[in-house]
Coordinates of C-alpha atoms in Angstrom, one line a residue:
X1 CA 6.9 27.1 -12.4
X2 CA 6.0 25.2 -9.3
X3 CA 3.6 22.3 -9.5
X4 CA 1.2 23.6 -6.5
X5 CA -1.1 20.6 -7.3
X6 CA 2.1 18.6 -5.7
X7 CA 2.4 20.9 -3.3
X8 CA -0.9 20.6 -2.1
X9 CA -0.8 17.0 -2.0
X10 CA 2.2 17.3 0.7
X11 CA 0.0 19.6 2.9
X12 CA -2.8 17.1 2.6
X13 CA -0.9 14.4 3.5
X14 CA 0.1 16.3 7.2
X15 CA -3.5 17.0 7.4
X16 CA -4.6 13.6 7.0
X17 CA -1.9 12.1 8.9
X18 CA -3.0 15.1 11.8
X19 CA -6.1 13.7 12.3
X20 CA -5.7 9.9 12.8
X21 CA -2.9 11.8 15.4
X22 CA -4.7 14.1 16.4
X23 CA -4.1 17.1 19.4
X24 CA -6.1 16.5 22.6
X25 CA -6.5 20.2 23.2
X26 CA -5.8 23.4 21.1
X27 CA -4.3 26.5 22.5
X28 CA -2.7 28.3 25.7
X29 CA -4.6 28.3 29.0
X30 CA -7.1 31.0 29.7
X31 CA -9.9 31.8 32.6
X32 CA -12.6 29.8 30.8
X33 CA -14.7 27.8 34.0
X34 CA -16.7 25.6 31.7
X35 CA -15.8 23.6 28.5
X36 CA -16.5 25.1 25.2
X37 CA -17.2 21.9 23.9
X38 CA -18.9 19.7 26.0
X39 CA -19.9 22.6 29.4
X40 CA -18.2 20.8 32.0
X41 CA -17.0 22.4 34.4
X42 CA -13.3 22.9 34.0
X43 CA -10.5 21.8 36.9
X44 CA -7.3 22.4 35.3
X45 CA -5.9 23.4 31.6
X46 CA -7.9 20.7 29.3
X47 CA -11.8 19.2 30.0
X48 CA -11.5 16.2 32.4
X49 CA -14.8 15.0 30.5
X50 CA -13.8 15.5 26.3
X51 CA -10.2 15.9 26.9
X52 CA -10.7 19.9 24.8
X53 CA -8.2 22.3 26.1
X54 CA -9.8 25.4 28.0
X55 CA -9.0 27.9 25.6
X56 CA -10.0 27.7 21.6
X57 CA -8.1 29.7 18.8
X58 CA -10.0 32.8 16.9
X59 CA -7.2 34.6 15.4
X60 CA -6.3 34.0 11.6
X61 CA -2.9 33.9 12.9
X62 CA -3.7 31.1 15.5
X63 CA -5.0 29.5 12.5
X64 CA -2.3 29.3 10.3
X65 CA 0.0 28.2 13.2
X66 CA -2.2 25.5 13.5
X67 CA -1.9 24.7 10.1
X68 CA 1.7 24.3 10.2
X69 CA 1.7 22.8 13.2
X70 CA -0.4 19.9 12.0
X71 CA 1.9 19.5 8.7
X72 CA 5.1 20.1 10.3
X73 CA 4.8 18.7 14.2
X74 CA 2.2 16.0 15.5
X75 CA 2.2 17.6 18.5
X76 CA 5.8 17.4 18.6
X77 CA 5.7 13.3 18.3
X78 CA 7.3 13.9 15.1
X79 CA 10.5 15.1 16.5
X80 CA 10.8 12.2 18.5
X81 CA 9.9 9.3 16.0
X82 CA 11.5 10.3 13.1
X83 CA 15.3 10.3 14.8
X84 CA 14.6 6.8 15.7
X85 CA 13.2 5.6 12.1
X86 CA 15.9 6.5 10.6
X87 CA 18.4 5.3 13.2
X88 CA 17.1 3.0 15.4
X89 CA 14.1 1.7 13.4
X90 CA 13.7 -1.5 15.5
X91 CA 13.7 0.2 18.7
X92 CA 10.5 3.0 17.8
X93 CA 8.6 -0.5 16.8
X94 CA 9.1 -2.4 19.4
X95 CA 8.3 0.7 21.6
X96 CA 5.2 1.1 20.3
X97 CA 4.2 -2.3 20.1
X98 CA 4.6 -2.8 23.6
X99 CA 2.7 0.4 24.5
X100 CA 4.7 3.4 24.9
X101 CA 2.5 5.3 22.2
X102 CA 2.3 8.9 23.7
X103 CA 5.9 10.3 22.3
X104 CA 5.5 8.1 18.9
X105 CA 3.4 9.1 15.7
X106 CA 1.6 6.2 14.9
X107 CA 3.0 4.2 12.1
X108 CA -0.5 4.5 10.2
X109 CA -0.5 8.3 10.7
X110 CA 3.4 8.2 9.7
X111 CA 2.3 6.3 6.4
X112 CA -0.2 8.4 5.6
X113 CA 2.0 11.9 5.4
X114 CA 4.5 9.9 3.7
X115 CA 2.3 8.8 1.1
X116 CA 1.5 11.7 0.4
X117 CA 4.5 13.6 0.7
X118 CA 6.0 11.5 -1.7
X119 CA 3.7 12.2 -4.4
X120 CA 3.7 15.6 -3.7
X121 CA 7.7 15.5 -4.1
X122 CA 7.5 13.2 -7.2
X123 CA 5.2 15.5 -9.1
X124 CA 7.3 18.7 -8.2
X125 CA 10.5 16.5 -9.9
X126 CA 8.4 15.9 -13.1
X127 CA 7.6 19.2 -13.7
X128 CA 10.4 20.1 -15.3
X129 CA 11.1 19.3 -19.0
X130 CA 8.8 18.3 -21.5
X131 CA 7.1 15.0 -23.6
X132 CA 7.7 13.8 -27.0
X133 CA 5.6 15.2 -29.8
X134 CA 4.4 11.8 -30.2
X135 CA 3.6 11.3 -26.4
X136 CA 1.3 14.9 -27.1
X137 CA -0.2 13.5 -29.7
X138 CA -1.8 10.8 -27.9
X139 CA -2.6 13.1 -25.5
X140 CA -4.5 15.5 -27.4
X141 CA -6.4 12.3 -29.2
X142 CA -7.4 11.1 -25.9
X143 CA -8.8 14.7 -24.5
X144 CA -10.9 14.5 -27.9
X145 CA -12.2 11.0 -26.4
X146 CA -12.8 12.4 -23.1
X147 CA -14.5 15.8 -24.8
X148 CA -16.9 12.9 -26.5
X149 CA -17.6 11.2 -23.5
X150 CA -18.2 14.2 -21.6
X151 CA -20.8 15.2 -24.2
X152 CA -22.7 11.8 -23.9
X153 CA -22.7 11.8 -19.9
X154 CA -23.9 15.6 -19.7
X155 CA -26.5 14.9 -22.5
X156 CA -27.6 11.4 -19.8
X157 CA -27.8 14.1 -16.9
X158 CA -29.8 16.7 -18.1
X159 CA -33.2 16.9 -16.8
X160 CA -32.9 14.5 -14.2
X161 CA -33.6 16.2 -10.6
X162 CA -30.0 16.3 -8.2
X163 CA -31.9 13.9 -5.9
X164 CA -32.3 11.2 -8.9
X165 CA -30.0 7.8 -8.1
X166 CA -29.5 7.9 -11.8
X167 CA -27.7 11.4 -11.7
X168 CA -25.3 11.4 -8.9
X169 CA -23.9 8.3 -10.3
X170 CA -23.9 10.4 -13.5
X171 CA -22.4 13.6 -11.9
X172 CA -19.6 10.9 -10.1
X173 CA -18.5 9.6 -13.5
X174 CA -18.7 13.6 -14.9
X175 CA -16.4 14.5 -12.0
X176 CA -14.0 11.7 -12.5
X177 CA -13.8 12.3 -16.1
X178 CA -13.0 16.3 -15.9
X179 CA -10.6 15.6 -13.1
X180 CA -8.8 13.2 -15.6
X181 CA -9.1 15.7 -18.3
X182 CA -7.7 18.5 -16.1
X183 CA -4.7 15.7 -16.1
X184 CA -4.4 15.3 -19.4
X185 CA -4.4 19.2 -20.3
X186 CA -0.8 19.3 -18.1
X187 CA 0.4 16.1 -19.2
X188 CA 2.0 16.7 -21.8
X189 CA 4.5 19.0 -20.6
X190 CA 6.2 16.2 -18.1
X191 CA 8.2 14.1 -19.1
X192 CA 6.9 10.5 -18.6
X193 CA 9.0 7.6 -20.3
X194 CA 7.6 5.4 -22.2
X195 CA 8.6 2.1 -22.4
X196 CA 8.9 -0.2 -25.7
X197 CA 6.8 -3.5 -23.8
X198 CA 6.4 -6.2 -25.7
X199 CA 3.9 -9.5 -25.9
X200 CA 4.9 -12.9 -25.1
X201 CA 3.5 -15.8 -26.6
X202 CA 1.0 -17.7 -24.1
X203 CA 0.3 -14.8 -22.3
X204 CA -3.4 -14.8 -21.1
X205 CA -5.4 -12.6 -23.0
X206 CA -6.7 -9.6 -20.1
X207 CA -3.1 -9.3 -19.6
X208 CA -2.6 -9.3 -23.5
X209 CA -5.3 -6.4 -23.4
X210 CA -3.8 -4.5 -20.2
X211 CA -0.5 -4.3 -21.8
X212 CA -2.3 -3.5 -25.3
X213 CA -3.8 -0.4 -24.0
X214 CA -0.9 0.5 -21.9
X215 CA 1.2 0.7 -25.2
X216 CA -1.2 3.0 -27.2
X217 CA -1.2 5.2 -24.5
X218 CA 1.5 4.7 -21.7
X219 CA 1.2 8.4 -20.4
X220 CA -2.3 8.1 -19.7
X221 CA -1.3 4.7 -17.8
X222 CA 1.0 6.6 -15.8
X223 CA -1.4 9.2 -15.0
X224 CA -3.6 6.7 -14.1
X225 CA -1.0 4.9 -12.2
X226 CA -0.6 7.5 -9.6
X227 CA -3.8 8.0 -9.1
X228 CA -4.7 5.0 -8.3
X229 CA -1.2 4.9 -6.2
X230 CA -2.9 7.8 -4.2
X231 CA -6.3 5.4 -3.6
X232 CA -4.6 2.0 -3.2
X233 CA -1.5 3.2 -1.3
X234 CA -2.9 1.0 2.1
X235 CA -2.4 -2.3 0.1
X236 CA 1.4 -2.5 0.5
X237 CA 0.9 -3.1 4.0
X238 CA -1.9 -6.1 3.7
X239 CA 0.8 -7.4 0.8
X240 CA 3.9 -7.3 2.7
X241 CA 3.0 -8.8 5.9
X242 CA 2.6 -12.1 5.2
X243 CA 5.9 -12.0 3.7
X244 CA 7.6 -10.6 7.2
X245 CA 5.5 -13.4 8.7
X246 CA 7.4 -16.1 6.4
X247 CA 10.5 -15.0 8.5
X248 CA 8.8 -16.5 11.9
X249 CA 6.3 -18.9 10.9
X250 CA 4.5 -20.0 13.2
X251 CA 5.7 -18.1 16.2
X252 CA 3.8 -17.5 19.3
X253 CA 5.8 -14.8 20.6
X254 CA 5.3 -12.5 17.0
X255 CA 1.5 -11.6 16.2
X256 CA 0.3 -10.2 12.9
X257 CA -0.1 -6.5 14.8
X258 CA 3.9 -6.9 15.5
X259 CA 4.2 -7.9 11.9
X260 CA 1.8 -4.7 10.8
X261 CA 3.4 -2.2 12.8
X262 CA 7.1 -3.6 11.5
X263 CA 5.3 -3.2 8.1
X264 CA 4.1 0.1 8.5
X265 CA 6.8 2.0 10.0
X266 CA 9.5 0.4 7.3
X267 CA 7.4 1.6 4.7
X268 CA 7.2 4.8 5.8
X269 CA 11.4 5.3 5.8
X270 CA 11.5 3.9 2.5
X271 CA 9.0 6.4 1.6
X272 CA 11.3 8.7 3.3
X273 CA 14.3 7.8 1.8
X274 CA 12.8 8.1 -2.1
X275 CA 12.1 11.8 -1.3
X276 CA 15.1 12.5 0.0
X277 CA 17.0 10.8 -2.6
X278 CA 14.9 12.3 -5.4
X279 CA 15.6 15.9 -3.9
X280 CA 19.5 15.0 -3.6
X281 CA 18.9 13.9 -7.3
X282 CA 18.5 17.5 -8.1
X283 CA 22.3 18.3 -7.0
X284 CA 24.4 15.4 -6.6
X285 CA 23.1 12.3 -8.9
X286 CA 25.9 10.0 -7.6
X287 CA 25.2 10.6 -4.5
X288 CA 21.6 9.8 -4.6
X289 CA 22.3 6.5 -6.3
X290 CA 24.1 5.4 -2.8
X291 CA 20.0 5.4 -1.4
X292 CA 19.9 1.5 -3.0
X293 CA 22.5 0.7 0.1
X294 CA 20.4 1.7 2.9
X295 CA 17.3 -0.5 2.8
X296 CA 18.8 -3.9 3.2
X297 CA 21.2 -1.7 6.4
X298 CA 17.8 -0.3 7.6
X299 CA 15.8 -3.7 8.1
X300 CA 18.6 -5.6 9.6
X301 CA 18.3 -2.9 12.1
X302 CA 14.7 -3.0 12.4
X303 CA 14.6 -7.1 12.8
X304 CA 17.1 -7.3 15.3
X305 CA 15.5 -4.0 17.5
X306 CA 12.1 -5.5 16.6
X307 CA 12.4 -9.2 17.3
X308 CA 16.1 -9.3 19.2
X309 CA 17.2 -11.8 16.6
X310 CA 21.2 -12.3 16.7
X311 CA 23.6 -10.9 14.1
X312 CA 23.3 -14.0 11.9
X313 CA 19.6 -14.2 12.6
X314 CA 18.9 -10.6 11.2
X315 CA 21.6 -11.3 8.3
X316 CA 19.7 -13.8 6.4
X317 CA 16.3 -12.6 7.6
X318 CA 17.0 -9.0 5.9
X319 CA 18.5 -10.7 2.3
X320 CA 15.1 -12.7 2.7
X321 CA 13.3 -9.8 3.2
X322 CA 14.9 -7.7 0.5
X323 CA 13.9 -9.9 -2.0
X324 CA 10.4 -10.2 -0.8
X325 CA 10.3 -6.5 -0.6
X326 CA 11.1 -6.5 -4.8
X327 CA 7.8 -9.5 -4.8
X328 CA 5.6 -7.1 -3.1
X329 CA 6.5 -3.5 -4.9
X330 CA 6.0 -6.2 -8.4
X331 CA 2.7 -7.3 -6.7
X332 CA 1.7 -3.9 -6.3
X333 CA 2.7 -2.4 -9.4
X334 CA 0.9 -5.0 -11.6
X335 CA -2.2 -4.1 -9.6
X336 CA -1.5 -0.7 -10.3
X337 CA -0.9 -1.2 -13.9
X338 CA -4.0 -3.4 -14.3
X339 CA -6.3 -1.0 -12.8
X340 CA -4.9 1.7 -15.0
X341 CA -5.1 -0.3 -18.5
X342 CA -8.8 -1.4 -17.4
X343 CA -9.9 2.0 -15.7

């Protein structure tokens, strides 16, 4: 059965990803004289004062085109900038860095859909199949938990008024806790893995703790994980840069935006490249294992388009940067995991 909570997470991610790129106008050309935005007086197809197209959509079926064409199109950019991700990586960034932006989807727009694209992929893939009796017994014990703790916060709420400081931080930690149990209710028919961690001797005791909880109940880690992947998604960027500015330190000719936008747009085909090797998964496994070839391929191409380093130059820079690319996903999975164990 299809996971339509996945599926709404990839139409969410076009949606957000629409509106940092957003449309200037909406529509076909009509006979309106004045804006219906603003009341300017029109010249010409779109308002030469708020940049709104003359003519605004109310048909349902305008709507749902509109829809689609926010998920599926940019405008159009899409068409353009995703030939030259995949392709010519270092060419669409050092385009856009030095201005030609009107074509392009912006790398933070381009992130965004990603983001949430691969999610939305990712939970269709772990639909199928189902967990351990033992991974749904920890599940059930922990909905008993959250049944508890939903009985103590609702008891704290009532009687306090709506407007009440008190109770909307009340009805926040209610909300958080039903979507989490909503969760939990599905989780145990996906098949999470659960890994046999253990505990070194000089570790330092939070991280003792962390990886204590995660063993008693990993799927609830992994749920937790991914949520927290959704909300904390932006911090691969802030984490990798510095390690792209290691490869030209000090340099007066690359700025931390070049860096950013190198960042951005590399995470984004990576992104790409998981959710089309995960659905290739599905029919040809073997083939999809090939996927670990193209990353080192794909940032020598975008260091030598980006910065015009020489062969040998964007050689060793992309081995440097592979492995810092394996320090940053680490990075960023031990915050995820953290924030899951302590959540």
């Amino acid at each position: 059965m299809p996971d339509f909570e996945a599926i709404g997470d990839a139409l969410t991610g076009g949606v957000l990803g629409r509106a940092v790129e957003p449309r200037t106008g909406e529509g076909e050309v009509t006979h309106e004289t004045h804006c219906l935005n603003c009341g300017a007086e029109l010249i010409g197809p779109y308002c030469s004062m708020c940049g709104q197209h003359a003519h605004v959509h109310r048909t349902l079926t305008s709507f749902f085109h509109d829809l689609l064409h926010g998920v599926l199109h940019f405008e159009g950019k899409v068409w353009h900038t995703l030939p030259l991700l995949v392709w010519k990586p270092g060419e669409l960034t050092r385009r856009y860095i030095d201005g030609q932006r009107a074509r392009f989807v912006s790398p933070i727009a381009l992130f965004l859909f990603f983001v949430f694209l691969t999610f939305a992929v990712m939970g269709l893939a772990g639909s199928f199949g189902g967990a351990p009796e033992a991974a749904k017994k920890d599940v059930a014990e922990e909905l008993a938990k959250n049944q508890q703790k939903l009985s103590i916060l609702e008891g704290q709420r009532a009687g306090l008024s709506a407007s009440d400081p008190v109770a909307i931080k009340l009805d926040e930690k209610i909300a958080d806790l039903k979507n989490e149990t909503t969760a939990l209710q599905t989780i145990g028919d996906r098949n999470l893995p659960v890994e046999n961690m253990g505990i070194s001797d000089g570790v330092p005791d939070w991280i003792v703790g962390a990886i204590g909880k995660a063993k008693q109940n990993p799927e609830l880690v992994v749920y937790k994980i991914k949520t927290n992947a959704y909300k904390f998604s932006w911090a691969l960027i802030p984490i990798s840069v510095p390690f792209v500015w290691l490869l030209f330190p000090f340099s007066r000719k690359f700025r931390l935006y070049d860096h950013t936008v190198f960042v951005t747009y590399s995470l984004s085909f990576m992104m790409l490249l998981l959710i089309t090797a995960t659905l290739v998964g599905f029919v040809a496994s073997p083939i999809a294992a090939l996927a670990w070839l193209v990353p080192p391929f794909h940032m020598y191409r975008q260091l030598r388009g980006t910065y015009g380093v020489g062969k040998w130059g964007g050689i060793w820079r992309s081995m440097a940067l592979t492995i810092f690319a394996f320090i940053a996903i680490s990075l960023f999975t031990s915050l995820l995991v953290t924030i899951g164990a302590f959540d």
